[in-house]
Structures are given as C-alpha cells and as structure tokens.
Amino acid sequence: MWEATIEAHRRAVRDATLDTTATLVAEHGLASVTMSQIAEETGIGRATLYKYFSDVDAILIAWHERQVTAHLEQLVKVRDQVRVPGERLEAVLEAYALMSHGHHDTELAALLHRGEHVARVQRKLTAFIRHLLVEAAAAGDVRDDVPPEELAHYCLHSLTAASGLSSRAAIHRLVMITMTGLRRPD
C-alpha cells in the first residue's frame, strides 16, 4: 500500500512537471524557461525537481517520450478497430499523417527529435508499419515485390509531408497517393 502511494505521488509529481514545463515553453519560449520557474509553477521545491530531472532539456525529452508513447498507443487502437489488412494499413497511415500535421520545425522540435529515444521510437514505428505491410501483402492488398522494410520507410517518409499541409482533405489525398504507391503493379 505504502509503495503504491509513493509511486502514485512520484508519477503525479513527474506528470505535473512535464505538463508545466511544456506549457511554460509554449508560452515563453525554450530559452527563457528555468528550473526555478518550473519548480515554482509546479509547486515543488527545486531540490525535489532536481531529484527527478537534471535540467529543462531532460524534462522536455521525458515529455516528448510520453507524447510519442501515447501516439503509438493511439496507432495500435486504430489498427485494432479495422479487420481487413489493406484497410487497416490505410487507417493507421491516415492516423499517423494526422498526428504529423502541424508539427513544424521549431527550436523545440530540433531539441526533441535527436537522441536515442527518437531512434528507438522510429525503430518501433517502422516495425509496426512493416508488420501491417506484411499482413496486407499476404492478403493481396499491397505489393510484395519490394521488401516490407523499404515500403515502411517509404510510408513514413512520404507522410512527413503532412506536417506542412493546410487541411484534412490534403492529408487524406497524401495518404491516398502513398497507398497508390503500395498497390500491386498491373
């Protein structure tokens, strides 16, 4: 009981720190946020904050990892809602493109999109898409003349263009073009 309470408290402090930091960075910019400001806004002491995180960058990386994990969980839910392999792949690609929409190159993105945590997530995401492609190819829904690993990279890289698109309709068209590239050649 006591361990569960302590662990719940630690999770609550961690989550509050992540949320507060993200809000402060959005409001004031990356360069102006300090550990003292985060501690004050979160309502915890600076010494306690330093027990959890070494600096602002470490907090933001942890926040990003939490966001990315939630996105992967969302993609799994989308996958599990569709039974037909080709339609499942398309639904996941559309969800991924929608998640990518609006993520522009910023100072914060430059900080967060480097390092081992991003490489690890990219490997998981590529494997996830590769598995969907293997299923869809076995069902005859997509081509099987190109290795699934290459097709997974094709999908993920082509859909990064969604970040700069202006509408949901444009994102849908991008997914349709990507799916066309996955279809079996006549």
PDB file of C-alpha atoms in Angstrom:
ATOM      1  CA  MET A   1       0.000   0.000   0.000  1.00  0.00           C
ATOM      2  CA  TRP A   2       2.733   2.435   1.012  1.00  0.00           C
ATOM      3  CA  GLU A   3       4.795   1.676  -2.133  1.00  0.00           C
ATOM      4  CA  ALA A   4       1.749   2.217  -4.336  1.00  0.00           C
ATOM      5  CA  THR A   5       1.092   5.551  -2.654  1.00  0.00           C
ATOM      6  CA  ILE A   6       4.707   6.665  -3.046  1.00  0.00           C
ATOM      7  CA  GLU A   7       4.757   5.547  -6.673  1.00  0.00           C
ATOM      8  CA  ALA A   8       1.483   7.361  -7.378  1.00  0.00           C
ATOM      9  CA  HIS A   9       2.917  10.511  -5.778  1.00  0.00           C
ATOM     10  CA  ARG A  10       6.085  10.252  -7.868  1.00  0.00           C
ATOM     11  CA  ARG A  11       4.032   9.808 -11.041  1.00  0.00           C
ATOM     12  CA  ALA A  12       1.880  12.801 -10.139  1.00  0.00           C
ATOM     13  CA  VAL A  13       4.939  14.998  -9.499  1.00  0.00           C
ATOM     14  CA  ARG A  14       6.549  13.811 -12.726  1.00  0.00           C
ATOM     15  CA  ASP A  15       3.407  14.380 -14.799  1.00  0.00           C
ATOM     16  CA  ALA A  16       2.853  17.820 -13.272  1.00  0.00           C
ATOM     17  CA  THR A  17       6.460  18.732 -14.034  1.00  0.00           C
ATOM     18  CA  LEU A  18       6.170  17.564 -17.650  1.00  0.00           C
ATOM     19  CA  ASP A  19       2.881  19.382 -18.230  1.00  0.00           C
ATOM     20  CA  THR A  20       4.015  22.589 -16.545  1.00  0.00           C
ATOM     21  CA  THR A  21       7.280  22.662 -18.485  1.00  0.00           C
ATOM     22  CA  ALA A  22       5.529  22.138 -21.819  1.00  0.00           C
ATOM     23  CA  THR A  23       3.110  24.953 -21.010  1.00  0.00           C
ATOM     24  CA  LEU A  24       5.894  27.319 -19.955  1.00  0.00           C
ATOM     25  CA  VAL A  25       7.916  26.612 -23.090  1.00  0.00           C
ATOM     26  CA  ALA A  26       4.845  27.177 -25.270  1.00  0.00           C
ATOM     27  CA  GLU A  27       4.144  30.488 -23.508  1.00  0.00           C
ATOM     28  CA  HIS A  28       7.670  31.888 -23.061  1.00  0.00           C
ATOM     29  CA  GLY A  29       9.967  30.015 -25.436  1.00  0.00           C
ATOM     30  CA  LEU A  30      12.568  27.368 -24.803  1.00  0.00           C
ATOM     31  CA  ALA A  31      15.439  29.674 -23.871  1.00  0.00           C
ATOM     32  CA  SER A  32      13.572  31.550 -21.139  1.00  0.00           C
ATOM     33  CA  VAL A  33      12.325  28.623 -19.035  1.00  0.00           C
ATOM     34  CA  THR A  34      14.367  27.810 -15.918  1.00  0.00           C
ATOM     35  CA  MET A  35      14.302  25.024 -13.367  1.00  0.00           C
ATOM     36  CA  SER A  36      13.377  27.589 -10.683  1.00  0.00           C
ATOM     37  CA  GLN A  37      10.398  28.742 -12.731  1.00  0.00           C
ATOM     38  CA  ILE A  38       9.269  25.130 -13.284  1.00  0.00           C
ATOM     39  CA  ALA A  39       9.584  24.334  -9.560  1.00  0.00           C
ATOM     40  CA  GLU A  40       7.608  27.429  -8.621  1.00  0.00           C
ATOM     41  CA  GLU A  41       4.844  26.804 -11.156  1.00  0.00           C
ATOM     42  CA  THR A  42       4.635  23.114 -10.260  1.00  0.00           C
ATOM     43  CA  GLY A  43       4.580  23.836  -6.544  1.00  0.00           C
ATOM     44  CA  ILE A  44       7.551  21.667  -5.627  1.00  0.00           C
ATOM     45  CA  GLY A  45      10.956  22.591  -4.282  1.00  0.00           C
ATOM     46  CA  ARG A  46      13.920  22.988  -6.606  1.00  0.00           C
ATOM     47  CA  ALA A  47      15.813  20.261  -4.765  1.00  0.00           C
ATOM     48  CA  THR A  48      12.911  17.879  -5.345  1.00  0.00           C
ATOM     49  CA  LEU A  49      12.758  18.851  -9.018  1.00  0.00           C
ATOM     50  CA  TYR A  50      16.470  18.089  -9.403  1.00  0.00           C
ATOM     51  CA  LYS A  51      15.880  14.621  -7.906  1.00  0.00           C
ATOM     52  CA  TYR A  52      13.626  13.925 -10.892  1.00  0.00           C
ATOM     53  CA  PHE A  53      15.395  15.808 -13.709  1.00  0.00           C
ATOM     54  CA  SER A  54      18.867  17.245 -14.270  1.00  0.00           C
ATOM     55  CA  ASP A  55      17.754  20.189 -16.419  1.00  0.00           C
ATOM     56  CA  VAL A  56      14.982  21.638 -18.597  1.00  0.00           C
ATOM     57  CA  ASP A  57      16.114  19.622 -21.628  1.00  0.00           C
ATOM     58  CA  ALA A  58      15.744  16.371 -19.660  1.00  0.00           C
ATOM     59  CA  ILE A  59      12.196  17.357 -18.703  1.00  0.00           C
ATOM     60  CA  LEU A  60      11.290  18.146 -22.295  1.00  0.00           C
ATOM     61  CA  ILE A  61      12.746  14.870 -23.548  1.00  0.00           C
ATOM     62  CA  ALA A  62      10.683  12.984 -20.954  1.00  0.00           C
ATOM     63  CA  TRP A  63       7.603  14.960 -22.015  1.00  0.00           C
ATOM     64  CA  HIS A  64       8.288  14.083 -25.657  1.00  0.00           C
ATOM     65  CA  GLU A  65       8.730  10.389 -24.830  1.00  0.00           C
ATOM     66  CA  ARG A  66       5.357  10.440 -23.079  1.00  0.00           C
ATOM     67  CA  GLN A  67       3.731  12.122 -26.109  1.00  0.00           C
ATOM     68  CA  VAL A  68       5.261   9.672 -28.567  1.00  0.00           C
ATOM     69  CA  THR A  69       4.240   6.683 -26.448  1.00  0.00           C
ATOM     70  CA  ALA A  70       0.663   7.985 -26.431  1.00  0.00           C
ATOM     71  CA  HIS A  71       0.775   8.355 -30.227  1.00  0.00           C
ATOM     72  CA  LEU A  72       1.983   4.776 -30.655  1.00  0.00           C
ATOM     73  CA  GLU A  73      -0.794   3.563 -28.362  1.00  0.00           C
ATOM     74  CA  GLN A  74      -3.293   5.514 -30.452  1.00  0.00           C
ATOM     75  CA  LEU A  75      -1.994   3.868 -33.643  1.00  0.00           C
ATOM     76  CA  VAL A  76      -2.420   0.441 -32.031  1.00  0.00           C
ATOM     77  CA  LYS A  77      -6.041   1.314 -31.198  1.00  0.00           C
ATOM     78  CA  VAL A  78      -6.657   2.400 -34.800  1.00  0.00           C
ATOM     79  CA  ARG A  79      -5.120  -0.857 -36.040  1.00  0.00           C
ATOM     80  CA  ASP A  80      -7.290  -2.920 -33.726  1.00  0.00           C
ATOM     81  CA  GLN A  81     -10.513  -1.292 -34.980  1.00  0.00           C
ATOM     82  CA  VAL A  82     -10.118  -2.492 -38.586  1.00  0.00           C
ATOM     83  CA  ARG A  83     -10.116  -6.136 -39.677  1.00  0.00           C
ATOM     84  CA  VAL A  84      -9.187  -6.070 -43.397  1.00  0.00           C
ATOM     85  CA  PRO A  85      -5.363  -5.816 -43.689  1.00  0.00           C
ATOM     86  CA  GLY A  86      -5.234  -3.222 -46.504  1.00  0.00           C
ATOM     87  CA  GLU A  87      -7.874  -1.056 -44.839  1.00  0.00           C
ATOM     88  CA  ARG A  88      -6.082  -1.450 -41.503  1.00  0.00           C
ATOM     89  CA  LEU A  89      -2.849  -0.204 -43.061  1.00  0.00           C
ATOM     90  CA  GLU A  90      -4.619   2.748 -44.656  1.00  0.00           C
ATOM     91  CA  ALA A  91      -6.356   3.687 -41.397  1.00  0.00           C
ATOM     92  CA  VAL A  92      -3.062   3.619 -39.491  1.00  0.00           C
ATOM     93  CA  LEU A  93      -1.285   5.672 -42.165  1.00  0.00           C
ATOM     94  CA  GLU A  94      -4.082   8.245 -42.088  1.00  0.00           C
ATOM     95  CA  ALA A  95      -3.909   8.445 -38.288  1.00  0.00           C
ATOM     96  CA  TYR A  96      -0.119   8.827 -38.455  1.00  0.00           C
ATOM     97  CA  ALA A  97      -0.385  11.597 -41.053  1.00  0.00           C
ATOM     98  CA  LEU A  98      -2.950  13.423 -38.920  1.00  0.00           C
ATOM     99  CA  MET A  99      -0.608  13.181 -35.922  1.00  0.00           C
ATOM    100  CA  SER A 100       2.228  14.579 -38.043  1.00  0.00           C
ATOM    101  CA  HIS A 101       0.099  17.507 -39.184  1.00  0.00           C
ATOM    102  CA  GLY A 102       1.074  20.771 -37.590  1.00  0.00           C
ATOM    103  CA  HIS A 103       4.432  19.608 -36.233  1.00  0.00           C
ATOM    104  CA  HIS A 104       6.701  22.175 -37.832  1.00  0.00           C
ATOM    105  CA  ASP A 105      10.417  22.640 -37.492  1.00  0.00           C
ATOM    106  CA  THR A 106      10.935  24.715 -34.373  1.00  0.00           C
ATOM    107  CA  GLU A 107      13.688  25.122 -31.830  1.00  0.00           C
ATOM    108  CA  LEU A 108      11.789  22.728 -29.559  1.00  0.00           C
ATOM    109  CA  ALA A 109      11.352  20.149 -32.336  1.00  0.00           C
ATOM    110  CA  ALA A 110      15.086  20.354 -33.088  1.00  0.00           C
ATOM    111  CA  LEU A 111      15.848  19.595 -29.440  1.00  0.00           C
ATOM    112  CA  LEU A 112      13.340  16.780 -29.132  1.00  0.00           C
ATOM    113  CA  HIS A 113      13.980  14.978 -32.413  1.00  0.00           C
ATOM    114  CA  ARG A 114      17.521  13.937 -31.699  1.00  0.00           C
ATOM    115  CA  GLY A 115      18.961  11.295 -29.483  1.00  0.00           C
ATOM    116  CA  GLU A 116      18.436   7.643 -28.763  1.00  0.00           C
ATOM    117  CA  HIS A 117      14.822   7.967 -27.596  1.00  0.00           C
ATOM    118  CA  VAL A 118      13.793   9.166 -31.070  1.00  0.00           C
ATOM    119  CA  ALA A 119      15.792   6.439 -32.819  1.00  0.00           C
ATOM    120  CA  ARG A 120      14.163   3.829 -30.560  1.00  0.00           C
ATOM    121  CA  VAL A 121      10.676   5.127 -31.347  1.00  0.00           C
ATOM    122  CA  GLN A 122      11.447   5.256 -35.080  1.00  0.00           C
ATOM    123  CA  ARG A 123      12.500   1.600 -34.970  1.00  0.00           C
ATOM    124  CA  LYS A 124       9.267   0.660 -33.169  1.00  0.00           C
ATOM    125  CA  LEU A 125       7.142   2.659 -35.599  1.00  0.00           C
ATOM    126  CA  THR A 126       8.912   1.206 -38.638  1.00  0.00           C
ATOM    127  CA  ALA A 127       8.461  -2.333 -37.298  1.00  0.00           C
ATOM    128  CA  PHE A 128       4.790  -1.608 -36.600  1.00  0.00           C
ATOM    129  CA  ILE A 129       4.177  -0.380 -40.166  1.00  0.00           C
ATOM    130  CA  ARG A 130       6.304  -3.205 -41.616  1.00  0.00           C
ATOM    131  CA  HIS A 131       4.108  -5.757 -39.839  1.00  0.00           C
ATOM    132  CA  LEU A 132       0.958  -4.144 -41.282  1.00  0.00           C
ATOM    133  CA  LEU A 133       2.528  -4.224 -44.749  1.00  0.00           C
ATOM    134  CA  VAL A 134       3.381  -7.924 -44.413  1.00  0.00           C
ATOM    135  CA  GLU A 135      -0.230  -8.676 -43.455  1.00  0.00           C
ATOM    136  CA  ALA A 136      -1.601  -6.557 -46.308  1.00  0.00           C
ATOM    137  CA  ALA A 137       0.776  -8.179 -48.830  1.00  0.00           C
ATOM    138  CA  ALA A 138      -0.246 -11.658 -47.654  1.00  0.00           C
ATOM    139  CA  ALA A 139      -3.883 -10.671 -48.209  1.00  0.00           C
ATOM    140  CA  GLY A 140      -3.040  -9.370 -51.696  1.00  0.00           C
ATOM    141  CA  ASP A 141      -3.871  -5.775 -50.757  1.00  0.00           C
ATOM    142  CA  VAL A 142      -0.402  -4.313 -51.374  1.00  0.00           C
ATOM    143  CA  ARG A 143       2.627  -5.135 -53.458  1.00  0.00           C
ATOM    144  CA  ASP A 144       5.019  -7.877 -52.446  1.00  0.00           C
ATOM    145  CA  ASP A 145       7.791  -7.157 -54.973  1.00  0.00           C
ATOM    146  CA  VAL A 146       9.504  -4.649 -52.649  1.00  0.00           C
ATOM    147  CA  PRO A 147      10.769  -5.624 -49.185  1.00  0.00           C
ATOM    148  CA  PRO A 148       8.351  -4.543 -46.426  1.00  0.00           C
ATOM    149  CA  GLU A 149      11.157  -2.695 -44.611  1.00  0.00           C
ATOM    150  CA  GLU A 150      11.653  -0.440 -47.647  1.00  0.00           C
ATOM    151  CA  LEU A 151       7.920   0.117 -48.001  1.00  0.00           C
ATOM    152  CA  ALA A 152       7.644   1.020 -44.312  1.00  0.00           C
ATOM    153  CA  HIS A 153      10.316   3.695 -44.767  1.00  0.00           C
ATOM    154  CA  TYR A 154       8.548   4.903 -47.907  1.00  0.00           C
ATOM    155  CA  CYS A 155       5.277   5.290 -45.989  1.00  0.00           C
ATOM    156  CA  LEU A 156       6.760   7.087 -43.008  1.00  0.00           C
ATOM    157  CA  HIS A 157       8.890   9.450 -45.050  1.00  0.00           C
ATOM    158  CA  SER A 158       6.176  10.289 -47.542  1.00  0.00           C
ATOM    159  CA  LEU A 159       3.722  11.058 -44.759  1.00  0.00           C
ATOM    160  CA  THR A 160       6.067  13.504 -43.045  1.00  0.00           C
ATOM    161  CA  ALA A 161       4.838  15.921 -45.725  1.00  0.00           C
ATOM    162  CA  ALA A 162       1.566  16.069 -43.756  1.00  0.00           C
ATOM    163  CA  SER A 163       3.229  18.433 -41.285  1.00  0.00           C
ATOM    164  CA  GLY A 164       3.055  21.270 -43.794  1.00  0.00           C
ATOM    165  CA  LEU A 165      -0.358  20.612 -45.309  1.00  0.00           C
ATOM    166  CA  SER A 166      -3.210  23.015 -44.758  1.00  0.00           C
ATOM    167  CA  SER A 167      -6.247  20.776 -44.441  1.00  0.00           C
ATOM    168  CA  ARG A 168      -7.547  17.362 -43.517  1.00  0.00           C
ATOM    169  CA  ALA A 169      -8.547  16.861 -47.170  1.00  0.00           C
ATOM    170  CA  ALA A 170      -4.949  17.481 -48.255  1.00  0.00           C
ATOM    171  CA  ILE A 171      -3.733  14.953 -45.687  1.00  0.00           C
ATOM    172  CA  HIS A 172      -6.252  12.413 -46.967  1.00  0.00           C
ATOM    173  CA  ARG A 173      -5.001  12.969 -50.549  1.00  0.00           C
ATOM    174  CA  LEU A 174      -1.420  12.425 -49.378  1.00  0.00           C
ATOM    175  CA  VAL A 175      -2.422   9.123 -47.758  1.00  0.00           C
ATOM    176  CA  MET A 176      -4.216   8.071 -50.961  1.00  0.00           C
ATOM    177  CA  ILE A 177      -1.106   8.854 -53.030  1.00  0.00           C
ATOM    178  CA  THR A 178       1.008   6.861 -50.578  1.00  0.00           C
ATOM    179  CA  MET A 179      -1.436   3.945 -50.758  1.00  0.00           C
ATOM    180  CA  THR A 180      -1.329   4.096 -54.574  1.00  0.00           C
ATOM    181  CA  GLY A 181       2.425   3.594 -54.391  1.00  0.00           C
ATOM    182  CA  LEU A 182       1.836   0.493 -52.254  1.00  0.00           C
ATOM    183  CA  ARG A 183      -0.627  -1.168 -54.638  1.00  0.00           C
ATOM    184  CA  ARG A 184       0.449  -4.129 -56.727  1.00  0.00           C
ATOM    185  CA  PRO A 185       1.633  -3.132 -60.200  1.00  0.00           C
ATOM    186  CA  ASP A 186      -0.646  -4.295 -63.017  1.00  0.00           C
TER     187      ASP A 186
END
